[in-house]
């Protein structure tokens, strides 16, 4: 048998001829050529996977019906809910975080028929006036009902916008427009003279209708609250640290009681029988308007309902909320547990709460009973 060529001894690949060996360059492919070869294969696999993922996301976007209330972690609470000046329409402003396939939406809900309409897409987080991922912590409907005014949290400050409810057009706004156009039961509160340091000042109160002869002034520490059932009953925290009740029909103005340390965020029940405000160390103070008596709770109070014993919505954002019945002297009685955000009074003494977890909004009647749920089954969503 002929022995292999000396130049191939120890390096010859079995089954290869000498010509094939020479065509390979006399040995294995270089490291550079191997890197390029395997790199091209890896890049092809990555591109294929990304294309598959993109097509899958597109398919989900166009085939999955968009629910009325999407990701429950996307909004802060029901401050994203505003009610029209006539109390007949609720505007639900849902701002989603800056994540893939999520967008902002505004729904108009007829509170008499519960019919819903998706308003023109505002796309606020894509608007140059508003940075991505900013939470809307306040929204109100203007006095004429044509636009929504919102305040957006940006770091430690706030920015303001206005949104045309007919076209969805967004424009930059300012605190003065937000305050003066905000609907407080038909009231317009304009800051005449600010008080340094505490955010209060002298407010000029006026109404757009003719049931108030002359505007009046309020020396407030915070912005006032108005009863839904009787908007002529105005409540405010005065600069001296007391809660005041102002009857706009008679002009009578009287203090109800002293606010506990750190008082802020005054709320009034729709029937004007109860007041609540936050105080220091995460607690809350409840006032009975008729007697002026008050009680401090060891938890926050986000909402009040009408009745002899107000339904109190407690619990914070992201926690399991609790609805309780209580009075000034009564023991707290648990009614139900539901993660419903802050309430908004609506027509007929009812009030609306936006659920932060179950993609629904609830319409409550007296004593905290749910009278309607603004949600369709998943297979019937538009």
CSV table of N, CA and C in Angstrom, one decimal, residues 8-116:
chain,number,residue,atom,x,y,z
A,8,UNK,N,1.6,15.5,4.3
A,8,UNK,CA,0.3,15.4,4.9
A,8,UNK,C,0.3,14.5,6.1
A,9,UNK,N,1.4,14.0,6.5
A,9,UNK,CA,1.4,13.1,7.6
A,9,UNK,C,1.1,13.8,8.9
A,10,UNK,N,0.1,13.2,9.7
A,10,UNK,CA,-0.3,13.7,10.9
A,10,UNK,C,-1.4,14.8,10.8
A,11,UNK,N,-1.7,15.2,9.5
A,11,UNK,CA,-2.7,16.3,9.4
A,11,UNK,C,-3.8,15.9,8.4
A,12,UNK,N,-3.7,14.7,7.8
A,12,UNK,CA,-4.7,14.3,6.7
A,12,UNK,C,-6.0,13.9,7.3
A,13,UNK,N,-7.1,14.5,6.7
A,13,UNK,CA,-8.4,14.1,7.1
A,13,UNK,C,-8.8,12.9,6.4
A,14,UNK,N,-9.3,11.8,7.1
A,14,UNK,CA,-9.6,10.6,6.5
A,14,UNK,C,-10.7,10.8,5.4
A,15,UNK,N,-10.5,10.2,4.3
A,15,UNK,CA,-11.4,10.3,3.2
A,15,UNK,C,-11.2,11.5,2.3
A,16,UNK,N,-10.3,12.4,2.6
A,16,UNK,CA,-10.0,13.6,1.8
A,16,UNK,C,-8.8,13.4,0.9
A,17,UNK,N,-8.9,13.9,-0.3
A,17,UNK,CA,-7.8,13.8,-1.2
A,17,UNK,C,-6.8,14.9,-1.0
A,18,UNK,N,-5.7,14.8,-1.6
A,18,UNK,CA,-4.7,15.8,-1.4
A,18,UNK,C,-5.1,17.1,-2.0
A,19,UNK,N,-5.9,17.1,-3.1
A,19,UNK,CA,-6.4,18.3,-3.7
A,19,UNK,C,-7.4,19.0,-2.8
A,20,UNK,N,-8.3,18.2,-2.2
A,20,UNK,CA,-9.3,18.8,-1.3
A,20,UNK,C,-8.6,19.5,-0.1
A,21,UNK,N,-7.6,18.8,0.4
A,21,UNK,CA,-6.9,19.3,1.5
A,21,UNK,C,-6.2,20.7,1.2
A,22,UNK,N,-5.7,20.8,0.0
A,22,UNK,CA,-5.0,22.0,-0.4
A,22,UNK,C,-6.1,23.1,-0.6
A,23,UNK,N,-7.3,22.8,-1.1
A,23,UNK,CA,-8.3,23.8,-1.3
A,23,UNK,C,-8.8,24.4,0.0
A,24,UNK,N,-8.6,23.7,1.1
A,24,UNK,CA,-9.0,24.3,2.4
A,24,UNK,C,-8.0,25.2,3.0
A,25,UNK,N,-6.9,25.4,2.3
A,25,UNK,CA,-5.9,26.3,2.8
A,25,UNK,C,-4.9,25.6,3.6
A,26,UNK,N,-4.9,24.3,3.6
A,26,UNK,CA,-3.9,23.5,4.3
A,26,UNK,C,-4.2,23.3,5.8
A,27,UNK,N,-5.5,23.6,6.2
A,27,UNK,CA,-5.8,23.3,7.6
A,27,UNK,C,-7.3,23.8,7.9
A,28,UNK,N,-7.6,23.9,9.2
A,28,UNK,CA,-9.0,24.3,9.6
A,28,UNK,C,-9.3,25.8,9.2
A,29,UNK,N,-10.6,26.2,9.1
A,29,UNK,CA,-10.9,27.6,8.8
A,29,UNK,C,-10.4,28.5,9.9
A,30,UNK,N,-10.0,29.7,9.5
A,30,UNK,CA,-9.5,30.7,10.5
A,30,UNK,C,-10.6,31.0,11.5
A,31,UNK,N,-10.1,31.6,12.6
A,31,UNK,CA,-11.1,32.0,13.7
A,31,UNK,C,-12.0,33.1,13.1
A,32,UNK,N,-11.5,34.0,12.3
A,32,UNK,CA,-12.3,35.1,11.8
A,32,UNK,C,-13.4,34.6,10.9
A,33,UNK,N,-13.1,33.6,10.1
A,33,UNK,CA,-14.1,33.1,9.2
A,33,UNK,C,-15.2,32.3,10.0
A,34,UNK,N,-14.8,31.6,11.0
A,34,UNK,CA,-15.7,30.9,11.8
A,34,UNK,C,-16.7,31.9,12.6
A,35,UNK,N,-16.1,33.0,13.1
A,35,UNK,CA,-16.9,34.0,13.8
A,35,UNK,C,-17.9,34.6,12.8
A,36,UNK,N,-17.5,34.9,11.6
A,36,UNK,CA,-18.5,35.5,10.7
A,36,UNK,C,-19.6,34.5,10.3
A,37,UNK,N,-19.2,33.2,10.1
A,37,UNK,CA,-20.1,32.2,9.8
A,37,UNK,C,-21.2,32.0,10.8
A,38,UNK,N,-20.7,31.8,12.1
A,38,UNK,CA,-21.7,31.6,13.2
A,38,UNK,C,-22.4,32.8,13.5
A,39,UNK,N,-21.8,34.0,13.4
A,39,UNK,CA,-22.5,35.3,13.6
A,39,UNK,C,-23.6,35.5,12.7
A,40,UNK,N,-23.5,35.1,11.4
A,40,UNK,CA,-24.6,35.3,10.5
A,40,UNK,C,-25.7,34.4,10.9
A,41,UNK,N,-25.4,33.2,11.3
A,41,UNK,CA,-26.5,32.3,11.7
A,41,UNK,C,-27.2,32.8,12.9
A,42,UNK,N,-26.5,33.3,13.9
A,42,UNK,CA,-27.1,33.8,15.1
A,42,UNK,C,-28.0,35.1,14.8
A,43,UNK,N,-27.4,35.9,14.0
A,43,UNK,CA,-28.2,37.1,13.6
A,43,UNK,C,-29.5,36.8,12.9
A,44,UNK,N,-29.5,35.7,12.1
A,44,UNK,CA,-30.7,35.3,11.4
A,44,UNK,C,-31.7,34.8,12.3
A,45,UNK,N,-31.2,34.0,13.3
A,45,UNK,CA,-32.2,33.5,14.3
A,45,UNK,C,-32.8,34.6,15.1
A,46,UNK,N,-32.0,35.6,15.5
A,46,UNK,CA,-32.5,36.8,16.3
A,46,UNK,C,-33.5,37.5,15.5
A,47,UNK,N,-33.2,37.8,14.3
A,47,UNK,CA,-34.2,38.6,13.4
A,47,UNK,C,-35.5,37.8,13.3
A,48,UNK,N,-35.4,36.5,13.1
A,48,UNK,CA,-36.6,35.7,13.0
A,48,UNK,C,-37.4,35.7,14.2
A,49,UNK,N,-36.8,35.6,15.4
A,49,UNK,CA,-37.5,35.7,16.7
A,49,UNK,C,-38.2,37.0,16.9
A,50,UNK,N,-37.5,38.1,16.6
A,50,UNK,CA,-38.0,39.5,16.7
A,50,UNK,C,-39.2,39.7,15.8
A,51,UNK,N,-39.1,39.2,14.6
A,51,UNK,CA,-40.2,39.3,13.6
A,51,UNK,C,-41.4,38.5,14.1
A,52,UNK,N,-41.2,37.3,14.6
A,52,UNK,CA,-42.3,36.5,15.2
A,52,UNK,C,-43.0,37.2,16.3
A,53,UNK,N,-42.1,37.8,17.3
A,53,UNK,CA,-42.7,38.5,18.4
A,53,UNK,C,-43.5,39.7,17.9
A,54,UNK,N,-43.0,40.5,17.0
A,54,UNK,CA,-43.7,41.7,16.5
A,54,UNK,C,-45.0,41.3,15.9
A,55,UNK,N,-45.0,40.3,15.0
A,55,UNK,CA,-46.3,39.8,14.4
A,55,UNK,C,-47.3,39.3,15.5
A,56,UNK,N,-46.8,38.7,16.5
A,56,UNK,CA,-47.6,38.2,17.6
A,56,UNK,C,-48.3,39.4,18.3
A,57,UNK,N,-47.5,40.4,18.6
A,57,UNK,CA,-48.0,41.6,19.3
A,57,UNK,C,-49.0,42.3,18.4
A,58,UNK,N,-48.8,42.4,17.1
A,58,UNK,CA,-49.8,43.0,16.2
A,58,UNK,C,-51.1,42.2,16.2
A,59,UNK,N,-50.9,40.9,16.2
A,59,UNK,CA,-52.1,40.1,16.2
A,59,UNK,C,-52.9,40.3,17.5
A,60,UNK,N,-52.2,40.4,18.6
A,60,UNK,CA,-52.9,40.6,19.9
A,60,UNK,C,-53.6,42.0,19.9
A,61,UNK,N,-52.9,43.0,19.3
A,61,UNK,CA,-53.4,44.3,19.3
A,61,UNK,C,-54.7,44.4,18.5
A,62,UNK,N,-54.8,43.7,17.4
A,62,UNK,CA,-55.9,43.9,16.5
A,62,UNK,C,-57.0,42.8,16.8
A,63,UNK,N,-56.7,41.8,17.5
A,63,UNK,CA,-57.7,40.7,17.7
A,63,UNK,C,-58.3,40.8,19.1
A,64,UNK,N,-57.5,41.3,20.1
A,64,UNK,CA,-58.1,41.3,21.4
A,64,UNK,C,-58.9,42.6,21.7
A,65,UNK,N,-60.2,42.5,22.0
A,65,UNK,CA,-61.0,43.7,22.3
A,65,UNK,C,-60.4,44.5,23.4
A,66,UNK,N,-60.4,45.8,23.3
A,66,UNK,CA,-59.8,46.6,24.3
A,66,UNK,C,-60.9,46.8,25.4
A,67,UNK,N,-60.6,46.5,26.6
A,67,UNK,CA,-61.6,46.6,27.7
A,67,UNK,C,-61.9,48.1,28.0
A,68,UNK,N,-63.0,48.3,28.7
A,68,UNK,CA,-63.3,49.6,29.1
A,68,UNK,C,-62.3,50.2,30.1
A,69,UNK,N,-61.9,49.4,31.0
A,69,UNK,CA,-60.8,49.8,31.9
A,69,UNK,C,-59.7,48.8,31.8
A,70,UNK,N,-58.6,49.2,31.3
A,70,UNK,CA,-57.5,48.3,31.1
A,70,UNK,C,-56.7,48.1,32.3
A,71,UNK,N,-55.4,47.9,32.2
A,71,UNK,CA,-54.4,47.6,33.3
A,71,UNK,C,-54.8,48.3,34.6
A,72,UNK,N,-55.1,47.6,35.6
A,72,UNK,CA,-55.5,48.2,36.9
A,72,UNK,C,-54.4,49.0,37.6
A,73,UNK,N,-53.2,48.7,37.2
A,73,UNK,CA,-52.1,49.4,37.9
A,73,UNK,C,-51.7,50.7,37.1
A,74,UNK,N,-52.5,51.0,36.0
A,74,UNK,CA,-52.1,52.1,35.1
A,74,UNK,C,-52.5,53.5,35.7
A,75,UNK,N,-53.5,53.5,36.6
A,75,UNK,CA,-53.9,54.8,37.0
A,75,UNK,C,-53.9,54.9,38.5
A,76,UNK,N,-53.9,56.1,39.0
A,76,UNK,CA,-53.6,56.3,40.4
A,76,UNK,C,-54.9,56.0,41.3
A,77,UNK,N,-56.0,56.6,41.0
A,77,UNK,CA,-57.3,56.4,41.6
A,77,UNK,C,-58.3,57.0,40.8
A,78,UNK,N,-59.5,57.2,41.3
A,78,UNK,CA,-60.6,57.7,40.5
A,78,UNK,C,-60.6,59.2,40.4
A,79,UNK,N,-59.5,59.9,40.8
A,79,UNK,CA,-59.3,61.3,40.4
A,79,UNK,C,-59.3,61.4,38.9
A,80,UNK,N,-59.1,60.3,38.2
A,80,UNK,CA,-59.2,60.3,36.8
A,80,UNK,C,-60.6,60.2,36.3
A,81,UNK,N,-61.6,60.4,37.2
A,81,UNK,CA,-63.0,60.5,36.9
A,81,UNK,C,-63.5,61.9,37.2
A,82,UNK,N,-64.2,62.5,36.2
A,82,UNK,CA,-64.8,63.8,36.4
A,82,UNK,C,-66.3,63.7,35.9
A,83,UNK,N,-67.1,64.6,36.5
A,83,UNK,CA,-68.5,64.6,36.3
A,83,UNK,C,-68.9,65.9,35.7
A,84,UNK,N,-69.7,65.9,34.7
A,84,UNK,CA,-70.1,67.2,34.0
A,84,UNK,C,-70.9,68.1,35.0
A,85,UNK,N,-70.9,69.4,34.7
A,85,UNK,CA,-71.6,70.3,35.6
A,85,UNK,C,-73.1,69.9,35.8
A,86,UNK,N,-73.8,69.3,34.9
A,86,UNK,CA,-75.2,68.9,35.1
A,86,UNK,C,-75.3,67.6,35.8
A,87,UNK,N,-74.2,66.9,36.1
A,87,UNK,CA,-74.3,65.7,36.8
A,87,UNK,C,-74.7,64.5,36.0
A,88,UNK,N,-74.9,64.6,34.7
A,88,UNK,CA,-75.5,63.6,33.9
A,88,UNK,C,-74.4,62.7,33.2
A,89,UNK,N,-73.2,63.2,33.1
A,89,UNK,CA,-72.2,62.5,32.3
A,89,UNK,C,-70.9,62.4,33.1
A,90,UNK,N,-70.3,61.2,33.2
A,90,UNK,CA,-69.1,61.0,33.8
A,90,UNK,C,-68.0,60.8,32.7
A,91,UNK,N,-66.9,61.4,32.9
A,91,UNK,CA,-65.7,61.3,32.0
A,91,UNK,C,-64.6,60.5,32.7
A,92,UNK,N,-64.3,59.4,32.2
A,92,UNK,CA,-63.3,58.5,32.8
A,92,UNK,C,-62.0,58.7,32.0
A,93,UNK,N,-61.0,59.3,32.7
A,93,UNK,CA,-59.7,59.5,32.0
A,93,UNK,C,-58.8,58.4,32.5
A,94,UNK,N,-58.4,57.5,31.6
A,94,UNK,CA,-57.5,56.4,31.9
A,94,UNK,C,-56.2,56.7,31.3
A,95,UNK,N,-55.2,56.9,32.1
A,95,UNK,CA,-53.8,57.1,31.5
A,95,UNK,C,-53.0,55.9,31.9
A,96,UNK,N,-52.5,55.2,30.9
A,96,UNK,CA,-51.7,54.1,31.0
A,96,UNK,C,-50.2,54.4,31.1
A,97,UNK,N,-49.4,53.7,31.7
A,97,UNK,CA,-47.9,54.0,31.7
A,97,UNK,C,-47.3,53.8,30.3
A,98,UNK,N,-46.1,54.4,30.2
A,98,UNK,CA,-45.5,54.3,28.9
A,98,UNK,C,-45.0,52.9,28.6
A,99,UNK,N,-45.9,52.0,28.2
A,99,UNK,CA,-45.5,50.7,27.9
A,99,UNK,C,-46.0,50.3,26.5
A,100,UNK,N,-45.5,49.3,26.0
A,100,UNK,CA,-45.8,48.8,24.6
A,100,UNK,C,-47.3,48.5,24.6
A,101,UNK,N,-48.0,49.0,23.5
A,101,UNK,CA,-49.3,48.7,23.2
A,101,UNK,C,-50.4,49.3,24.2
A,102,UNK,N,-49.9,50.2,25.0
A,102,UNK,CA,-50.9,50.8,25.9
A,102,UNK,C,-51.1,52.3,25.5
A,103,UNK,N,-52.2,52.8,25.7
A,103,UNK,CA,-52.5,54.2,25.3
A,103,UNK,C,-53.5,54.8,26.3
A,104,UNK,N,-53.6,56.1,26.2
A,104,UNK,CA,-54.6,56.8,27.0
A,104,UNK,C,-56.0,56.7,26.4
A,105,UNK,N,-57.0,56.8,27.2
A,105,UNK,CA,-58.3,56.8,26.6
A,105,UNK,C,-59.3,57.6,27.5
A,106,UNK,N,-60.3,58.2,27.0
A,106,UNK,CA,-61.3,58.9,27.7
A,106,UNK,C,-62.6,58.4,27.3
A,107,UNK,N,-63.4,58.0,28.3
A,107,UNK,CA,-64.8,57.5,28.0
A,107,UNK,C,-65.8,58.4,28.6
A,108,UNK,N,-66.9,58.7,27.9
A,108,UNK,CA,-68.0,59.4,28.4
A,108,UNK,C,-69.1,58.4,28.7
A,109,UNK,N,-69.6,58.5,29.9
A,109,UNK,CA,-70.6,57.5,30.4
A,109,UNK,C,-71.9,58.3,30.7
A,110,UNK,N,-73.0,58.0,30.0
A,110,UNK,CA,-74.3,58.6,30.4
A,110,UNK,C,-74.8,57.9,31.6
A,111,UNK,N,-74.9,58.7,32.7
A,111,UNK,CA,-75.2,58.1,34.0
A,111,UNK,C,-76.7,57.7,34.1
A,112,UNK,N,-77.5,58.2,33.2
A,112,UNK,CA,-78.9,57.8,33.2
A,112,UNK,C,-79.1,56.4,32.5
A,113,UNK,N,-78.5,56.3,31.4
A,113,UNK,CA,-78.6,55.0,30.6
A,113,UNK,C,-77.5,54.1,30.7
A,114,UNK,N,-76.3,54.6,31.2
A,114,UNK,CA,-75.1,53.8,31.3
A,114,UNK,C,-74.5,53.5,30.0
A,115,UNK,N,-74.9,54.2,28.9
A,115,UNK,CA,-74.3,54.1,27.6
A,115,UNK,C,-72.9,54.7,27.6
A,116,UNK,N,-72.0,54.1,26.9
A,116,UNK,CA,-70.6,54.7,26.9
A,116,UNK,C,-70.2,55.1,25.5
